[in-house]
Coordinates of C-alpha atoms in Angstrom, one line a residue:
Chain A
Q119 CA 69.3 35.0 105.3
V120 CA 67.2 36.8 102.8
L121 CA 68.8 39.1 100.3
L122 CA 66.7 42.3 100.0
S123 CA 66.2 43.9 96.6
K124 CA 68.2 47.0 95.6
N125 CA 65.1 49.1 95.4
Y126 CA 64.4 50.8 98.6
E127 CA 60.6 50.5 98.6
K128 CA 60.6 46.9 97.4
A129 CA 63.0 46.1 100.1
L130 CA 60.7 47.6 102.7
E131 CA 57.9 45.5 101.3
E132 CA 60.1 42.4 101.4
I133 CA 60.9 43.0 105.1
D134 CA 57.2 43.2 105.7
E135 CA 56.5 40.0 103.8
N136 CA 59.3 38.0 105.5
L137 CA 58.5 39.1 109.0
I138 CA 54.8 38.7 108.6
Y139 CA 54.0 37.1 111.9
W140 CA 56.3 39.3 114.0
P141 CA 54.9 42.1 116.1
R142 CA 54.5 45.5 114.5
F143 CA 57.1 47.2 116.6
I144 CA 59.8 44.8 115.6
R145 CA 59.0 45.1 111.9
H146 CA 59.2 48.9 112.4
K147 CA 62.5 48.8 114.1
C148 CA 63.8 46.5 111.4
K149 CA 62.8 48.9 108.6
Q150 CA 64.3 51.8 110.6
R151 CA 67.6 50.0 110.8
F152 CA 67.6 49.3 107.1
T153 CA 66.9 52.9 106.3
K154 CA 69.8 54.0 108.4
I155 CA 72.2 51.6 106.7
T156 CA 71.2 52.7 103.2
Q157 CA 71.6 56.3 104.1
Y158 CA 75.1 55.9 105.4
L159 CA 76.1 53.9 102.5
I160 CA 74.9 56.6 100.2
R161 CA 76.9 59.1 102.2
I162 CA 80.1 57.1 102.0
R163 CA 79.8 56.9 98.2
K164 CA 79.2 60.7 98.0
L165 CA 82.2 61.5 100.3
T166 CA 84.6 59.3 98.4
L167 CA 83.9 61.4 95.4
K168 CA 84.6 64.7 97.1
R169 CA 88.0 65.9 98.4
Q170 CA 89.0 63.9 101.4
R171 CA 91.1 65.3 104.2
K172 CA 94.2 63.1 104.7
L173 CA 95.3 63.0 108.3
V174 CA 99.0 62.8 108.7
P175 CA 100.1 61.9 112.2
L176 CA 102.8 64.1 113.8
R177 CA 105.7 62.3 115.2
R178 CA 106.5 63.6 118.5
K179 CA 110.2 62.9 118.4
I180 CA 110.6 64.6 115.1
E181 CA 108.6 67.6 116.1
R182 CA 110.7 68.0 119.2
R183 CA 113.9 67.7 117.2
E184 CA 112.8 70.2 114.6
N185 CA 111.7 72.7 117.2
R186 CA 115.0 72.4 118.9
R187 CA 116.9 72.8 115.7
E188 CA 114.9 75.8 114.8
E189 CA 115.7 77.5 118.0
K190 CA 119.4 76.9 117.5
A191 CA 119.2 78.1 114.0
L192 CA 117.5 81.2 115.1
I193 CA 120.2 81.9 117.6
A194 CA 122.9 81.2 115.0
A195 CA 121.3 83.4 112.5
Q196 CA 121.6 86.7 114.4
L197 CA 118.9 88.2 112.2
D198 CA 119.1 91.7 113.4
N199 CA 122.8 92.0 112.7
A200 CA 122.4 90.3 109.4
I201 CA 119.7 92.7 108.3
E202 CA 121.5 95.7 109.5
K203 CA 124.7 94.6 107.6
E204 CA 122.8 94.0 104.5
L205 CA 121.1 97.4 104.7
L206 CA 124.4 99.1 105.2
E207 CA 125.9 97.3 102.3
R208 CA 123.1 98.5 100.1
L209 CA 123.6 102.0 101.3
K210 CA 127.3 101.8 100.5
Q211 CA 126.6 100.5 97.1
D212 CA 124.4 103.4 96.3
T213 CA 121.2 101.5 95.7
Y214 CA 119.3 104.2 97.5
G215 CA 120.6 106.9 95.3
D216 CA 120.5 110.4 96.7
I217 CA 117.9 110.0 99.4
Y218 CA 120.3 109.8 102.3
N219 CA 122.8 112.7 102.5
F220 CA 125.8 111.7 104.6
P221 CA 128.5 114.1 103.5
I222 CA 131.1 112.5 105.9
H223 CA 130.4 109.2 104.2
A224 CA 131.0 110.6 100.8
F225 CA 134.2 112.3 102.0
D226 CA 135.4 109.0 103.3
K227 CA 134.6 107.2 100.1
A228 CA 136.3 109.8 98.1
L229 CA 139.4 109.5 100.3
Q230 CA 139.5 105.8 100.0
Q231 CA 139.2 106.0 96.2
Q232 CA 142.0 108.5 96.0
D233 CA 144.5 106.9 98.4
A234 CA 144.3 103.4 97.1
E235 CA 148.1 102.9 97.4
S236 CA 149.1 103.5 101.0
E237 CA 146.7 102.1 103.4
S238 CA 148.4 103.6 106.4
E239 CA 147.9 107.1 105.1
S240 CA 144.2 106.5 104.6
D241 CA 144.0 105.0 108.0
A242 CA 145.6 108.0 109.6
E243 CA 143.3 110.2 107.6
R244 CA 140.3 108.3 108.7
E245 CA 141.4 108.7 112.3
E246 CA 141.8 112.4 111.8
D247 CA 138.4 112.6 110.2
E248 CA 137.0 110.9 113.2
D249 CA 138.7 113.2 115.5
D250 CA 137.5 116.1 113.4
D251 CA 134.0 114.8 113.7
E252 CA 134.3 114.6 117.4
D253 CA 135.8 118.0 117.7
V254 CA 133.1 119.4 115.6
G255 CA 130.6 118.0 118.0
K256 CA 132.4 119.1 121.1
R257 CA 134.0 122.2 120.0
E258 CA 132.3 124.1 122.7
F259 CA 133.9 122.1 125.5
V260 CA 137.4 122.3 124.0
E261 CA 137.3 126.0 123.5
A262 CA 135.9 126.6 127.0
E263 CA 138.7 124.6 128.5
D264 CA 141.3 126.5 126.6
S265 CA 140.0 129.8 127.6
E266 CA 139.8 128.9 131.2
L267 CA 143.3 127.4 131.1
S268 CA 144.6 130.6 129.7
D269 CA 143.2 132.5 132.7
F270 CA 144.9 130.2 135.1
E271 CA 148.1 129.9 133.3
D272 CA 149.6 132.8 135.2
M273 CA 148.7 131.2 138.5
D274 CA 150.0 127.7 137.6
K275 CA 153.6 126.7 137.0
L276 CA 154.5 125.2 133.7
E277 CA 154.8 121.6 135.1
T278 CA 151.3 121.5 136.4
S279 CA 149.9 123.1 133.3
S280 CA 151.5 120.4 131.1
E281 CA 150.0 117.8 133.4
E282 CA 146.6 119.4 133.1
E283 CA 146.9 119.4 129.3
Q284 CA 147.8 115.7 129.3
E285 CA 144.9 115.0 131.5
E286 CA 142.7 117.0 129.3
E287 CA 143.7 115.0 126.3
E288 CA 143.0 111.9 128.1
E289 CA 139.7 113.1 129.2
V290 CA 138.8 114.3 125.7
E291 CA 139.5 110.8 124.4
E292 CA 137.7 109.2 127.2
K293 CA 134.7 111.4 126.6
A294 CA 134.9 110.5 122.9
S295 CA 135.0 106.8 123.8
H296 CA 132.1 107.4 126.1
S297 CA 130.0 109.0 123.5
K298 CA 130.8 106.5 120.8
S299 CA 128.7 103.8 122.1
K300 CA 129.9 102.0 125.0
G301 CA 129.0 104.2 127.9
K302 CA 131.7 102.8 130.1
T303 CA 132.3 105.9 132.1
P304 CA 134.6 105.7 135.1
L305 CA 133.2 106.4 138.5
K306 CA 133.1 110.2 138.1
G307 CA 130.1 109.9 135.7
P308 CA 128.0 112.9 136.6
A309 CA 131.1 115.0 137.2
R310 CA 132.1 114.3 133.6
R311 CA 128.9 115.7 132.2
K312 CA 129.2 119.0 134.0
R313 CA 132.6 119.4 132.4
P314 CA 133.4 122.9 131.7
Y315 CA 132.7 124.1 135.2
I316 CA 133.9 121.5 137.7
E317 CA 136.8 120.1 135.7
I318 CA 139.3 122.9 136.2
E319 CA 138.6 123.1 139.9
Y320 CA 139.2 119.4 140.4
E321 CA 142.3 119.5 138.3
E322 CA 143.8 122.1 140.5
E323 CA 142.7 121.1 143.9
T324 CA 141.9 117.4 144.1
E325 CA 144.6 116.0 141.9
P326 CA 146.6 114.4 144.6
S327 CA 143.5 113.1 146.4
T328 CA 142.3 111.3 143.3
K329 CA 145.7 109.9 142.8
T330 CA 145.8 108.6 146.3
K331 CA 142.3 107.1 145.9
A332 CA 143.4 105.3 142.8
A333 CA 146.4 104.0 144.5
Chain B
A112 CA 140.6 43.4 140.2
G113 CA 141.9 42.3 143.6
A114 CA 145.2 44.0 143.1
G115 CA 143.4 47.1 141.8
S116 CA 141.1 47.5 144.6
G117 CA 143.8 46.8 147.2
P118 CA 145.3 50.2 147.6
A119 CA 142.0 52.0 146.9
P120 CA 140.3 51.5 150.3
G121 CA 143.5 52.6 152.0
D122 CA 143.8 55.7 149.9
G123 CA 140.3 56.9 149.7
A124 CA 139.7 56.7 153.5
G125 CA 138.0 60.0 154.3
P126 CA 138.2 63.4 152.8
P127 CA 141.7 64.4 153.9
A128 CA 143.5 62.2 151.3
P129 CA 147.2 62.3 150.9
E130 CA 148.6 64.4 148.0
R131 CA 150.7 61.9 146.3
V132 CA 148.6 59.0 145.4
L133 CA 149.9 56.0 143.5
F134 CA 147.6 53.8 141.6
P135 CA 148.5 50.7 139.7
P136 CA 148.2 51.6 136.0
T137 CA 145.1 49.7 135.2
F138 CA 143.0 51.3 137.9
S139 CA 140.1 53.5 137.0
V140 CA 137.8 55.5 139.2
S141 CA 134.8 53.6 138.1
E142 CA 136.0 50.4 139.7
I143 CA 135.5 51.4 143.3
K144 CA 132.4 49.7 144.6
N145 CA 131.6 52.2 147.4
K146 CA 129.5 55.0 146.0
Q147 CA 130.7 57.6 148.3
R148 CA 134.3 56.9 147.8
R149 CA 133.9 56.6 144.1
H150 CA 132.1 59.9 144.0
F151 CA 134.9 61.5 146.0
M152 CA 137.6 60.1 143.8
F153 CA 135.8 61.1 140.7
L154 CA 135.6 64.7 141.9
R155 CA 139.2 64.7 142.7
W156 CA 140.0 63.4 139.2
K157 CA 137.8 66.1 137.7
Q158 CA 139.6 68.8 139.6
Q159 CA 142.9 67.5 138.5
Q160 CA 141.7 67.5 134.9
R161 CA 140.5 71.1 135.2
K162 CA 143.8 72.2 136.7
E163 CA 145.7 70.6 133.9
K164 CA 143.5 72.2 131.3
L165 CA 143.9 75.6 132.9
A166 CA 147.7 75.2 133.0
L167 CA 147.7 74.2 129.4
K168 CA 145.8 77.3 128.5
K169 CA 148.1 79.6 130.4
K170 CA 151.1 78.0 128.8
R171 CA 149.7 78.5 125.4
R172 CA 148.8 82.1 126.1
K173 CA 152.3 82.8 127.4
E174 CA 153.8 81.2 124.3
R175 CA 151.5 83.3 122.2
E176 CA 152.6 86.5 123.9
A177 CA 156.2 85.5 123.8
L178 CA 156.0 85.1 120.1
G179 CA 154.3 88.4 119.7
D180 CA 153.8 89.2 116.0
K181 CA 155.1 85.8 114.8
A182 CA 152.4 83.9 116.7
P183 CA 150.2 81.8 114.5
P184 CA 146.7 83.2 114.1
K185 CA 144.0 82.2 116.6
A186 CA 142.1 79.1 115.8
I187 CA 138.6 79.7 114.5
P188 CA 136.0 77.8 116.5
K189 CA 134.1 75.2 114.7
T190 CA 130.5 76.0 114.0
I191 CA 127.9 74.1 112.2
E192 CA 128.1 76.6 109.4
N193 CA 131.8 76.1 109.2
Q194 CA 131.6 72.4 109.2
R195 CA 128.8 72.2 106.7
V196 CA 129.1 69.3 104.3
Y197 CA 129.9 70.8 101.0
D198 CA 126.9 70.6 98.7
E199 CA 127.8 70.1 95.1
T200 CA 124.9 72.0 93.9
T201 CA 126.1 75.3 95.4
V202 CA 125.7 78.1 93.0
D203 CA 128.7 79.9 91.9
P204 CA 128.0 83.6 91.3
N205 CA 129.6 83.4 87.9
D206 CA 128.0 80.1 86.8
E207 CA 126.8 80.5 83.3
E208 CA 124.7 77.5 83.2
V209 CA 122.7 78.6 86.2
A210 CA 122.4 82.1 84.7
F211 CA 121.1 80.6 81.5
D212 CA 118.6 78.4 83.4
E213 CA 117.3 81.3 85.3
A214 CA 116.8 83.3 82.2
T215 CA 114.6 80.7 80.8
D216 CA 112.7 79.3 83.8
E217 CA 109.2 80.2 84.9
F218 CA 110.3 83.3 86.7
A219 CA 111.9 84.9 83.7
P220 CA 108.8 87.0 82.8
Y221 CA 108.8 88.3 86.3
F222 CA 112.5 89.2 86.3
N223 CA 112.2 90.7 82.9
R224 CA 109.5 92.9 84.4
Q225 CA 106.9 91.7 82.1
T226 CA 104.5 90.7 84.8
V227 CA 103.4 92.4 87.9
P228 CA 102.9 90.0 90.9
K229 CA 99.3 89.6 92.0
I230 CA 98.8 87.2 94.8
L231 CA 95.9 85.2 96.2
I232 CA 96.0 84.2 99.8
T233 CA 93.7 81.5 101.0
T234 CA 93.5 79.0 103.7
S235 CA 92.3 75.4 104.2
D236 CA 88.7 74.8 105.1
R237 CA 87.1 76.6 107.9
P238 CA 89.9 78.8 109.2
R239 CA 89.9 79.8 112.8
G240 CA 90.6 83.2 114.3
R241 CA 94.4 83.1 114.4
T242 CA 94.7 82.0 110.9
V243 CA 92.3 84.6 109.6
R244 CA 94.2 87.3 111.3
F245 CA 97.5 86.0 110.1
C246 CA 96.1 86.0 106.5
E247 CA 95.0 89.6 106.9
Q248 CA 98.4 90.7 108.2
L249 CA 100.2 88.8 105.5
A250 CA 98.0 90.6 102.9
T251 CA 99.2 94.0 104.3
V252 CA 102.8 92.9 104.1
I253 CA 102.7 91.7 100.6
P254 CA 101.6 94.4 98.2
N255 CA 98.9 93.6 95.7
S256 CA 97.5 90.6 97.4
H257 CA 94.0 89.5 98.1
V258 CA 92.6 87.2 100.7
F259 CA 89.8 84.9 99.7
Y260 CA 88.2 82.3 101.9
R261 CA 87.8 78.8 100.6
R262 CA 84.4 77.3 101.3
G263 CA 85.2 73.7 100.5
L264 CA 86.4 74.5 97.0
A265 CA 88.9 72.1 95.5
L266 CA 92.3 73.7 94.7
K267 CA 92.4 72.1 91.3
R268 CA 89.3 73.9 90.4
I269 CA 90.3 77.3 91.7
I270 CA 93.6 77.3 89.9
P271 CA 92.2 77.7 86.4
Q272 CA 90.0 80.5 87.7
C273 CA 93.0 82.2 89.2
I274 CA 94.9 82.0 86.0
A275 CA 92.0 83.5 84.2
R276 CA 91.9 86.4 86.6
D277 CA 95.6 87.1 86.1
F278 CA 96.9 86.1 89.5
T279 CA 100.6 85.2 89.5
D280 CA 100.9 83.5 92.8
L281 CA 98.8 81.5 95.1
I282 CA 99.5 81.0 98.8
V283 CA 97.5 78.5 100.8
I284 CA 97.9 78.5 104.5
N285 CA 97.1 75.2 106.1
E286 CA 95.7 75.1 109.6
D287 CA 95.8 72.6 112.3
R288 CA 94.2 73.0 115.7
K289 CA 93.5 76.7 115.2
I290 CA 97.1 77.6 114.4
P291 CA 98.6 77.9 110.9
N292 CA 101.2 75.2 110.4
G293 CA 101.7 74.8 106.6
L294 CA 102.2 77.0 103.6
V295 CA 101.8 76.1 100.0
L296 CA 103.2 78.6 97.6
S297 CA 102.7 78.1 93.9
H298 CA 103.6 80.3 91.0
L299 CA 100.5 80.3 88.9
P300 CA 101.0 80.0 85.2
D301 CA 102.5 76.6 85.4
G302 CA 105.0 77.4 88.0
P303 CA 106.7 75.4 90.7
T304 CA 104.8 74.7 93.9
A305 CA 106.6 74.7 97.2
H306 CA 105.2 73.1 100.3
F307 CA 106.5 74.4 103.6
R308 CA 106.0 73.6 107.2
M309 CA 105.3 76.8 109.1
S310 CA 106.2 77.3 112.7
S311 CA 106.5 79.9 115.4
V312 CA 104.0 82.3 113.8
R313 CA 103.8 85.6 115.7
L314 CA 101.1 88.0 114.9
R315 CA 101.7 91.7 114.9
K316 CA 100.3 92.3 118.4
E317 CA 102.5 89.6 119.9
I318 CA 105.7 91.2 118.7
K319 CA 107.3 93.5 121.3
R320 CA 107.6 96.8 119.6
K321 CA 105.8 100.0 119.4
G322 CA 105.6 100.7 115.8
K323 CA 102.7 101.5 113.5
E324 CA 101.3 99.3 110.9
P325 CA 103.0 98.6 107.6
T326 CA 102.1 101.2 105.0
E327 CA 101.2 100.6 101.5
H328 CA 104.6 101.2 100.1
V329 CA 106.4 98.5 98.3
P330 CA 109.0 97.0 100.6
E331 CA 112.5 95.9 99.8
V332 CA 113.4 92.3 99.8
I333 CA 116.4 90.7 101.4
L334 CA 117.2 87.1 100.7
N335 CA 120.0 85.7 102.8
N336 CA 122.0 82.5 102.5
F337 CA 120.3 80.8 99.7
T338 CA 123.3 79.1 98.3
T339 CA 122.5 75.8 96.6
R340 CA 120.6 75.4 93.4
L341 CA 117.5 74.4 95.3
G342 CA 117.9 77.4 97.6
H343 CA 118.3 79.6 94.6
S344 CA 115.0 78.6 93.0
I345 CA 113.2 79.0 96.3
G346 CA 114.7 82.4 96.8
R347 CA 113.5 83.4 93.4
M348 CA 110.1 82.2 94.2
F349 CA 110.0 84.5 97.2
A350 CA 111.4 87.3 95.3
A351 CA 108.7 86.9 92.7
L352 CA 106.1 87.7 95.3
F353 CA 107.1 91.3 95.6
P354 CA 107.0 94.0 92.9
H355 CA 110.3 94.8 91.4
D356 CA 110.6 98.4 92.3
P357 CA 110.8 99.0 96.0
Q358 CA 109.7 102.4 97.2
F359 CA 112.5 103.6 99.4
I360 CA 110.3 106.3 100.9
G361 CA 108.5 103.6 102.8
R362 CA 111.7 102.3 104.4
Q363 CA 110.3 98.9 104.8
V364 CA 112.1 95.7 104.3
A365 CA 111.0 92.1 104.2
T366 CA 113.7 89.6 104.9
F367 CA 113.9 85.9 104.1
H368 CA 116.9 84.5 105.9
N369 CA 117.9 80.9 105.4
Q370 CA 119.8 79.3 108.2
R371 CA 120.3 75.6 108.4
D372 CA 117.4 74.9 106.2
Y373 CA 115.0 77.1 108.2
I374 CA 113.8 80.2 106.4
F375 CA 113.0 83.0 108.8
F376 CA 110.7 85.7 107.6
R377 CA 110.8 89.2 109.2
F378 CA 109.3 92.5 108.3
H379 CA 111.1 95.6 109.5
R380 CA 111.1 99.3 109.1
Y381 CA 114.6 100.8 109.0
I382 CA 116.1 104.2 109.5
F383 CA 119.7 105.3 108.9
K384 CA 120.9 107.1 111.9
S385 CA 124.3 107.7 110.4
E386 CA 126.3 106.3 107.5
K387 CA 127.4 103.4 109.7
K388 CA 124.5 102.8 111.9
V389 CA 121.0 101.7 111.0
G390 CA 118.1 101.1 113.3
I391 CA 115.5 98.6 112.6
Q392 CA 112.1 98.2 114.1
E393 CA 110.1 95.1 113.7
L394 CA 106.6 95.4 112.5
G395 CA 104.5 92.9 110.8
P396 CA 104.1 89.2 111.3
R397 CA 107.0 86.8 111.6
F398 CA 107.2 83.1 110.9
T399 CA 109.7 80.4 110.0
L400 CA 109.4 78.0 107.1
K401 CA 111.0 74.6 106.5
L402 CA 110.8 73.3 103.0
R403 CA 109.1 70.0 102.6
S404 CA 108.7 69.5 98.9
L405 CA 109.0 71.3 95.6
Q406 CA 106.9 70.3 92.7
K407 CA 107.4 71.2 89.1
G408 CA 103.9 72.1 88.0
T409 CA 101.1 73.7 89.9
F410 CA 99.6 72.0 92.9
D411 CA 98.9 68.4 92.3
S412 CA 99.3 66.0 95.0
K413 CA 98.8 62.7 93.1
F414 CA 100.2 63.1 89.7
G415 CA 102.6 66.0 90.2
E416 CA 106.2 65.7 89.3
Y417 CA 108.3 66.3 92.4
E418 CA 111.5 68.1 92.0
W419 CA 112.5 67.7 95.6
I420 CA 111.0 66.0 98.6
H421 CA 112.3 65.9 102.1
K422 CA 113.0 62.3 102.8
R423 CA 113.7 62.0 106.4
R424 CA 115.5 58.7 106.5
E425 CA 118.0 59.8 103.8
M426 CA 118.4 63.5 104.4
D427 CA 118.3 63.9 108.1
T428 CA 121.2 61.5 108.8
S429 CA 123.9 64.1 109.1
R430 CA 123.8 67.1 111.3
R431 CA 125.9 69.1 109.1
K432 CA 124.2 68.6 105.8
F433 CA 121.7 71.1 104.6
H434 CA 119.9 71.4 101.4
L435 CA 118.8 74.9 101.0

């Protein structure tokens, strides 16, 4: 083995000297190989000075475990509810100032502040407020029913009229519950919507038939 | 075993088995060698168990109704959040020491409104399409942020330049196989550096909604569930990204929700339909983060002082122990 000099050109000359009687092609290939080696050594030295990318292997089991836990955490988090709750909290605590005008809300708050002693009273008042709200919204229907009832009062006996009133109250509550959010209307869904007109007729005529159907 | 399997072949002969079956006390269903019979006996045993359980439930319900008002309250089901191992570093809202610490840590100038956040978003080398788009969307979500591409520049060298140009925070999104998978968030003038693993990134067009883009208004920030000391500092880090005065006209809110050590980021637009109902519409990207390490100074992988590293062998041992 011959140790070549560190100088690139001198090393090439040494290759030529040592392989003097070899064919030209082989000497050429030798020098080419030497060139390649020096070049990649230079590159290695340069790269170690720069930032090197460190490869960190993923562990499949751990990845799978973490993905699964993330899914479960997402389900447990119930993000939409949490965000909505937080926003409502902030609204209650007046962080938004006067941008949102909800007079009913202010009324409720004032009530709660005033009636701090008896909770039952404030509960009853809250219920009344809710009823008032609903009546405000459905004032039209209620008045229409009353007016039509008064027309038929002469025709009906007192017993049937009282039953009609009871049924009306139930229907008012049911409609209130329907409009609140659930939408669980009983089977007479479309009939409910066309209330002021069809109701009274059904009450008079088809009462017994509906009762038998239910039975 | 001989005495045990003696009565068994006689009893399990065929589906119509007799009702009253007597087994010697040491017999168990798994000792029958015949697979079909064993399966059949096991099914019967299972049915019996189910019947007993149902009967027990009914009895309990009857008792509860019979007691009426005096009945004991219903048992709360155990969830992982209920059963969480109590972390001693949980922050008490009235803790003075924590309050004092927070008044004097690196975020104090932000919380005292002395600095306005200015954020630099960048990626690792050679970002691919998804990462680039994600960076752009993130820049619209966070006000006063700029995206710069890194062409092979060392982080250690760009940090002094950033400080010189008055940036307060630096976000580096690391990419792997064309999707973003890591996030390094560092508060610039000597602030802590947090390294997260990012997963389930959804760009704006992948989210099912029909909203418009986020406007330029400053969004509100919601930070949920950051209870421990570590969680508190991470929460403050996130809060420091956004300017202090949200513009309520914009009605936008950015949420960082921590659940079982996973931080979910969402960006919504809200509208108050009534005083008790709010509607939210998701716009903007979403992603989840999991904290890997928290360093005291700015980004320094070799000589940095780590405040917290996730050590898998030690910290992942219990399913009910969380650190954030």
